[in-house]
Amino acid sequence: MLSARSLFQEIHDSDQAFQLFCSIAAKGEDQGGWENGRIARLVADQELAPKIARHGADEDKHGRIFNALLHKRGLHPVEVPGDTDYTMLLERQGIGLAHARLRREEPLTERDVIVYLAHSRVTEQRAAEQMRLLRTVFGGHPELGRAVRMISADEDNHLAYCHEELLRLAAAGHGRQILRILQQTAQAEIRTYRAVSLAVMAHMGEILRWPRAKAAVLAAGVHGVYGYERFGGGWRRMTTLTMPQKLNALGGPPPQEVFA
């Protein structure tokens, strides 16, 4: 019977599939680290800048963790197929702040900050949910458990921070603009997530030599998630804002990194 647990276990048990999985994850985290680092340098708000920098440092740490998991298996990162590059596929649709914009030494506008936070709120929702799933599957695993628990906790903090900062800006009179950008971002994200999920499943299917019936069932599951998110209202969870229980989640110094 197909399940998330059996699927992830199959990927974990194959060196080649695990290598691709961790390489995709590490590249996404590295891109997020660079983006947040640049934004922290360009943002004028001196209270917000350290939180963005902390966000970027966390993403860099996650990239190192995925690379460390590869190293422990005697593996090296591999080239990531373009059709699995979630971050760049979103950028090509005009979602978030373009890399070309971030490379310029120009201070970000207030709208730029809202675009950044809305993009982060949506994508961190996805990241937090995925890591909670991995924590359920591998949280007690002797090799992966500490890594997935650490990353999952960070993603929950990132999501809480996005909620809090967007609510602060909404209270300052930007509520309608924030909602509009969140909705646009969520609609693009669910399309991109479907495309990337199908691409990842296709590459994994080739590596693991899945029979056509199994590949078809998994693809149908991806389309089913998209249908719920696009037409069943699932996307709304990405556009609501709720004050988190944990406030100032990215305030203060980052916790000491204990994974190596």
mmCIF file of C-alpha atoms in Angstrom:
data_model
loop_
_atom_site.group_PDB
_atom_site.id
_atom_site.type_symbol
_atom_site.label_atom_id
_atom_site.label_comp_id
_atom_site.label_asym_id
_atom_site.label_seq_id
_atom_site.Cartn_x
_atom_site.Cartn_y
_atom_site.Cartn_z
ATOM 1 C CA MET A 1 0.000 0.000 0.000
ATOM 2 C CA LEU A 2 1.312 3.432 -0.945
ATOM 3 C CA SER A 3 1.787 5.888 1.875
ATOM 4 C CA ALA A 4 3.970 8.886 2.619
ATOM 5 C CA ARG A 5 5.991 6.712 5.001
ATOM 6 C CA SER A 6 6.619 3.961 2.452
ATOM 7 C CA LEU A 7 7.433 6.494 -0.274
ATOM 8 C CA PHE A 8 9.981 8.411 1.805
ATOM 9 C CA GLN A 9 11.452 5.168 3.095
ATOM 10 C CA GLU A 10 11.950 3.960 -0.460
ATOM 11 C CA ILE A 11 13.723 7.200 -1.364
ATOM 12 C CA HIS A 12 15.872 7.001 1.763
ATOM 13 C CA ASP A 13 16.900 3.410 1.048
ATOM 14 C CA SER A 14 18.221 4.240 -2.434
ATOM 15 C CA ASP A 15 21.535 6.115 -2.542
ATOM 16 C CA GLN A 16 20.730 7.694 -5.907
ATOM 17 C CA ALA A 17 17.204 8.760 -4.930
ATOM 18 C CA PHE A 18 18.379 10.066 -1.546
ATOM 19 C CA GLN A 19 21.172 11.941 -3.286
ATOM 20 C CA LEU A 20 18.724 13.713 -5.587
ATOM 21 C CA PHE A 21 16.253 14.423 -2.779
ATOM 22 C CA CYS A 22 18.882 16.031 -0.538
ATOM 23 C CA SER A 23 20.431 17.916 -3.449
ATOM 24 C CA ILE A 24 17.084 19.454 -4.366
ATOM 25 C CA ALA A 25 16.433 20.373 -0.740
ATOM 26 C CA ALA A 26 19.925 21.807 -0.210
ATOM 27 C CA LYS A 27 19.756 23.967 -3.330
ATOM 28 C CA GLY A 28 16.397 25.407 -2.292
ATOM 29 C CA GLU A 29 17.713 26.207 1.177
ATOM 30 C CA ASP A 30 20.880 27.774 -0.233
ATOM 31 C CA GLN A 31 18.823 29.990 -2.535
ATOM 32 C CA GLY A 32 16.636 31.025 0.384
ATOM 33 C CA GLY A 33 19.712 31.827 2.449
ATOM 34 C CA TRP A 34 21.145 34.055 -0.267
ATOM 35 C CA GLU A 35 17.825 35.831 -0.863
ATOM 36 C CA ASN A 36 17.227 36.562 2.810
ATOM 37 C CA GLY A 37 20.819 37.685 3.264
ATOM 38 C CA ARG A 38 20.493 40.193 0.445
ATOM 39 C CA ILE A 39 17.111 41.424 1.672
ATOM 40 C CA ALA A 40 18.501 41.926 5.171
ATOM 41 C CA ARG A 41 21.187 44.171 3.690
ATOM 42 C CA LEU A 42 18.738 46.207 1.620
ATOM 43 C CA VAL A 43 15.853 46.680 4.073
ATOM 44 C CA ALA A 44 15.671 50.027 5.867
ATOM 45 C CA ASP A 45 13.796 48.800 8.952
ATOM 46 C CA GLN A 46 16.537 48.214 11.511
ATOM 47 C CA GLU A 47 14.276 46.099 13.719
ATOM 48 C CA LEU A 48 13.251 43.849 10.842
ATOM 49 C CA ALA A 49 16.696 43.454 9.255
ATOM 50 C CA PRO A 50 18.165 41.193 11.993
ATOM 51 C CA LYS A 51 15.138 38.908 11.795
ATOM 52 C CA ILE A 52 15.512 38.576 8.037
ATOM 53 C CA ALA A 53 19.215 37.899 8.510
ATOM 54 C CA ARG A 54 18.356 35.201 11.070
ATOM 55 C CA HIS A 55 15.926 33.684 8.571
ATOM 56 C CA GLY A 56 18.684 33.574 5.971
ATOM 57 C CA ALA A 57 21.144 32.057 8.444
ATOM 58 C CA ASP A 58 18.628 29.318 9.227
ATOM 59 C CA GLU A 59 18.215 28.535 5.529
ATOM 60 C CA ASP A 60 22.000 28.355 5.092
ATOM 61 C CA LYS A 61 22.124 25.996 8.074
ATOM 62 C CA HIS A 62 19.487 23.766 6.508
ATOM 63 C CA GLY A 63 21.513 23.557 3.316
ATOM 64 C CA ARG A 64 24.532 22.448 5.346
ATOM 65 C CA ILE A 65 22.411 19.846 7.125
ATOM 66 C CA PHE A 66 21.213 18.261 3.885
ATOM 67 C CA ASN A 67 24.765 18.236 2.554
ATOM 68 C CA ALA A 68 25.955 16.671 5.823
ATOM 69 C CA LEU A 69 23.369 13.909 5.434
ATOM 70 C CA LEU A 70 24.790 13.193 1.994
ATOM 71 C CA HIS A 71 28.344 13.223 3.328
ATOM 72 C CA LYS A 72 27.439 10.680 6.029
ATOM 73 C CA ARG A 73 26.323 8.318 3.262
ATOM 74 C CA GLY A 74 29.508 8.925 1.276
ATOM 75 C CA LEU A 75 27.524 10.873 -1.323
ATOM 76 C CA HIS A 76 27.968 14.258 -2.978
ATOM 77 C CA PRO A 77 25.363 16.779 -4.191
ATOM 78 C CA VAL A 78 24.253 16.299 -7.775
ATOM 79 C CA GLU A 79 22.980 18.790 -10.323
ATOM 80 C CA VAL A 80 19.356 19.686 -9.674
ATOM 81 C CA PRO A 81 17.030 19.328 -12.683
ATOM 82 C CA GLY A 82 15.536 22.647 -13.726
ATOM 83 C CA ASP A 83 11.981 21.340 -13.537
ATOM 84 C CA THR A 84 12.418 20.694 -9.798
ATOM 85 C CA ASP A 85 13.753 24.191 -8.984
ATOM 86 C CA TYR A 86 10.791 25.508 -6.973
ATOM 87 C CA THR A 87 12.365 28.881 -6.156
ATOM 88 C CA MET A 88 13.334 29.797 -9.692
ATOM 89 C CA LEU A 89 10.045 28.589 -11.164
ATOM 90 C CA LEU A 90 8.212 30.930 -8.798
ATOM 91 C CA GLU A 91 10.509 33.815 -9.715
ATOM 92 C CA ARG A 92 9.813 33.316 -13.430
ATOM 93 C CA GLN A 93 6.146 33.921 -12.663
ATOM 94 C CA GLY A 94 6.966 37.230 -11.003
ATOM 95 C CA ILE A 95 6.475 35.896 -7.483
ATOM 96 C CA GLY A 96 8.640 37.347 -4.745
ATOM 97 C CA LEU A 97 11.563 39.687 -5.288
ATOM 98 C CA ALA A 98 13.551 38.915 -8.428
ATOM 99 C CA HIS A 99 17.216 38.043 -8.036
ATOM 100 C CA ALA A 100 18.096 40.852 -10.441
ATOM 101 C CA ARG A 101 16.403 43.288 -8.041
ATOM 102 C CA LEU A 102 18.247 41.872 -5.048
ATOM 103 C CA ARG A 103 21.632 42.200 -6.752
ATOM 104 C CA ARG A 104 21.195 45.956 -7.073
ATOM 105 C CA GLU A 105 22.430 48.079 -4.205
ATOM 106 C CA GLU A 106 19.119 49.896 -3.868
ATOM 107 C CA PRO A 107 17.125 50.065 -0.611
ATOM 108 C CA LEU A 108 13.900 48.083 -0.647
ATOM 109 C CA THR A 109 10.612 49.969 -0.674
ATOM 110 C CA GLU A 110 7.777 49.256 1.740
ATOM 111 C CA ARG A 111 5.965 47.419 -1.035
ATOM 112 C CA ASP A 112 9.091 45.311 -1.664
ATOM 113 C CA VAL A 113 9.057 44.301 1.997
ATOM 114 C CA ILE A 114 5.378 43.341 1.790
ATOM 115 C CA VAL A 115 6.043 41.284 -1.357
ATOM 116 C CA TYR A 116 8.936 39.543 0.397
ATOM 117 C CA LEU A 117 6.938 38.774 3.539
ATOM 118 C CA ALA A 118 3.874 37.587 1.599
ATOM 119 C CA HIS A 119 6.040 35.314 -0.537
ATOM 120 C CA SER A 120 7.712 33.961 2.601
ATOM 121 C CA ARG A 121 4.395 33.480 4.395
ATOM 122 C CA VAL A 122 3.089 31.292 1.554
ATOM 123 C CA THR A 123 6.253 29.296 0.898
ATOM 124 C CA GLU A 124 6.986 28.825 4.599
ATOM 125 C CA GLN A 125 3.488 27.387 5.011
ATOM 126 C CA ARG A 126 4.438 24.729 2.483
ATOM 127 C CA ALA A 127 7.854 24.167 4.044
ATOM 128 C CA ALA A 128 6.443 23.866 7.562
ATOM 129 C CA GLU A 129 3.833 21.334 6.420
ATOM 130 C CA GLN A 130 6.381 19.254 4.524
ATOM 131 C CA MET A 131 8.774 19.193 7.461
ATOM 132 C CA ARG A 132 5.993 18.185 9.857
ATOM 133 C CA LEU A 133 5.313 15.246 7.536
ATOM 134 C CA LEU A 134 8.993 14.315 7.469
ATOM 135 C CA ARG A 135 9.109 14.674 11.253
ATOM 136 C CA THR A 136 6.204 12.233 11.526
ATOM 137 C CA VAL A 137 7.981 9.746 9.271
ATOM 138 C CA PHE A 138 11.596 10.162 10.387
ATOM 139 C CA GLY A 139 11.436 12.038 13.696
ATOM 140 C CA GLY A 140 12.676 8.997 15.599
ATOM 141 C CA HIS A 141 15.110 7.820 12.922
ATOM 142 C CA PRO A 142 18.698 7.386 14.232
ATOM 143 C CA GLU A 143 20.228 8.992 11.123
ATOM 144 C CA LEU A 144 17.637 11.604 10.121
ATOM 145 C CA GLY A 145 15.646 12.313 13.273
ATOM 146 C CA ARG A 146 17.677 15.161 14.736
ATOM 147 C CA ALA A 147 17.977 16.861 11.337
ATOM 148 C CA VAL A 148 14.275 16.831 10.513
ATOM 149 C CA ARG A 149 13.281 17.907 14.025
ATOM 150 C CA MET A 150 15.681 20.857 13.907
ATOM 151 C CA ILE A 151 14.612 22.006 10.442
ATOM 152 C CA SER A 152 10.932 21.540 11.277
ATOM 153 C CA ALA A 153 11.242 23.733 14.374
ATOM 154 C CA ASP A 154 12.976 26.422 12.321
ATOM 155 C CA GLU A 155 10.281 26.364 9.638
ATOM 156 C CA ASP A 156 7.594 26.770 12.300
ATOM 157 C CA ASN A 157 9.481 29.807 13.599
ATOM 158 C CA HIS A 158 9.764 31.268 10.101
ATOM 159 C CA LEU A 159 6.048 30.891 9.549
ATOM 160 C CA ALA A 160 5.237 32.501 12.911
ATOM 161 C CA TYR A 161 7.525 35.431 12.109
ATOM 162 C CA CYS A 162 5.831 36.011 8.746
ATOM 163 C CA HIS A 163 2.382 36.065 10.361
ATOM 164 C CA GLU A 164 3.494 38.529 13.022
ATOM 165 C CA GLU A 165 5.267 40.918 10.640
ATOM 166 C CA LEU A 166 2.433 40.939 8.099
ATOM 167 C CA LEU A 167 -0.117 41.587 10.835
ATOM 168 C CA ARG A 168 2.006 44.515 12.010
ATOM 169 C CA LEU A 169 1.993 45.952 8.491
ATOM 170 C CA ALA A 170 -1.737 45.281 8.110
ATOM 171 C CA ALA A 171 -2.369 47.263 11.305
ATOM 172 C CA ALA A 172 -0.373 50.111 9.742
ATOM 173 C CA GLY A 173 -2.892 50.323 6.877
ATOM 174 C CA HIS A 174 -1.571 47.835 4.317
ATOM 175 C CA GLY A 175 -4.170 45.117 4.869
ATOM 176 C CA ARG A 176 -5.808 45.144 1.427
ATOM 177 C CA GLN A 177 -2.482 45.190 -0.381
ATOM 178 C CA ILE A 178 -1.205 42.325 1.751
ATOM 179 C CA LEU A 179 -4.303 40.218 1.093
ATOM 180 C CA ARG A 180 -4.099 40.837 -2.652
ATOM 181 C CA ILE A 181 -0.433 39.845 -2.823
ATOM 182 C CA LEU A 182 -1.001 36.803 -0.614
ATOM 183 C CA GLN A 183 -3.777 35.583 -2.899
ATOM 184 C CA GLN A 184 -1.696 36.084 -6.044
ATOM 185 C CA THR A 185 1.261 34.355 -4.452
ATOM 186 C CA ALA A 186 -0.778 31.403 -3.167
ATOM 187 C CA GLN A 187 -2.380 30.763 -6.560
ATOM 188 C CA ALA A 188 1.028 30.745 -8.255
ATOM 189 C CA GLU A 189 2.563 28.616 -5.524
ATOM 190 C CA ILE A 190 0.028 25.804 -5.758
ATOM 191 C CA ARG A 191 0.530 25.607 -9.537
ATOM 192 C CA THR A 192 4.286 25.543 -9.069
ATOM 193 C CA TYR A 193 4.118 22.995 -6.269
ATOM 194 C CA ARG A 194 2.093 20.673 -8.515
ATOM 195 C CA ALA A 195 4.592 21.054 -11.360
ATOM 196 C CA VAL A 196 7.601 20.478 -9.113
ATOM 197 C CA SER A 197 5.968 17.529 -7.343
ATOM 198 C CA LEU A 198 5.214 15.842 -10.666
ATOM 199 C CA ALA A 199 8.763 16.478 -11.847
ATOM 200 C CA VAL A 200 10.296 15.092 -8.660
ATOM 201 C CA MET A 201 8.073 12.019 -8.839
ATOM 202 C CA ALA A 202 9.067 11.485 -12.469
ATOM 203 C CA HIS A 203 12.778 11.646 -11.656
ATOM 204 C CA MET A 204 12.354 9.400 -8.634
ATOM 205 C CA GLY A 205 10.325 6.975 -10.731
ATOM 206 C CA GLU A 206 13.163 6.665 -13.218
ATOM 207 C CA ILE A 207 15.728 6.106 -10.473
ATOM 208 C CA LEU A 208 13.600 3.619 -8.535
ATOM 209 C CA ARG A 209 12.118 1.991 -11.644
ATOM 210 C CA TRP A 210 8.542 2.394 -10.558
ATOM 211 C CA PRO A 211 5.984 0.493 -12.637
ATOM 212 C CA ARG A 212 3.630 2.663 -14.658
ATOM 213 C CA ALA A 213 0.705 1.889 -12.383
ATOM 214 C CA LYS A 214 2.564 3.126 -9.302
ATOM 215 C CA ALA A 215 3.743 6.271 -11.070
ATOM 216 C CA ALA A 216 0.198 6.940 -12.253
ATOM 217 C CA VAL A 217 -1.226 6.574 -8.735
ATOM 218 C CA LEU A 218 1.360 8.985 -7.328
ATOM 219 C CA ALA A 219 0.725 11.499 -10.115
ATOM 220 C CA ALA A 220 -3.002 11.252 -9.457
ATOM 221 C CA GLY A 221 -2.329 12.017 -5.805
ATOM 222 C CA VAL A 222 -0.398 15.164 -6.769
ATOM 223 C CA HIS A 223 -3.252 16.272 -9.021
ATOM 224 C CA GLY A 224 -5.709 15.541 -6.233
ATOM 225 C CA VAL A 225 -3.830 17.811 -3.822
ATOM 226 C CA TYR A 226 -3.795 20.526 -6.476
ATOM 227 C CA GLY A 227 -7.529 20.136 -7.069
ATOM 228 C CA TYR A 228 -8.244 20.561 -3.375
ATOM 229 C CA GLU A 229 -5.948 23.555 -3.074
ATOM 230 C CA ARG A 230 -7.094 25.258 -6.255
ATOM 231 C CA PHE A 231 -10.806 24.514 -6.316
ATOM 232 C CA GLY A 232 -11.597 23.212 -2.836
ATOM 233 C CA GLY A 233 -10.366 26.244 -0.972
ATOM 234 C CA GLY A 234 -7.180 24.681 0.374
ATOM 235 C CA TRP A 235 -5.224 27.715 -0.784
ATOM 236 C CA ARG A 236 -6.989 29.865 1.807
ATOM 237 C CA ARG A 237 -4.791 28.462 4.603
ATOM 238 C CA MET A 238 -1.902 30.274 2.892
ATOM 239 C CA THR A 239 -3.612 33.666 2.850
ATOM 240 C CA THR A 240 -5.045 33.971 6.356
ATOM 241 C CA LEU A 241 -3.096 35.764 9.060
ATOM 242 C CA THR A 242 -3.249 34.768 12.728
ATOM 243 C CA MET A 243 -1.141 36.107 15.561
ATOM 244 C CA PRO A 244 1.171 33.202 16.453
ATOM 245 C CA GLN A 245 1.485 31.801 19.932
ATOM 246 C CA LYS A 246 5.244 32.268 19.731
ATOM 247 C CA LEU A 247 5.975 35.962 19.292
ATOM 248 C CA ASN A 248 9.292 37.377 18.102
ATOM 249 C CA ALA A 249 10.206 33.912 16.847
ATOM 250 C CA LEU A 250 13.306 35.187 15.046
ATOM 251 C CA GLY A 251 14.332 37.719 17.674
ATOM 252 C CA GLY A 252 17.503 37.292 19.666
ATOM 253 C CA PRO A 253 20.563 35.228 18.769
ATOM 254 C CA PRO A 254 20.051 31.968 16.853
ATOM 255 C CA PRO A 255 20.343 28.745 18.840
ATOM 256 C CA GLN A 256 23.709 27.024 18.707
ATOM 257 C CA GLU A 257 23.994 24.656 15.768
ATOM 258 C CA VAL A 258 24.472 21.149 17.068
ATOM 259 C CA PHE A 259 24.078 19.149 13.858
ATOM 260 C CA ALA A 260 27.191 18.417 11.868
#
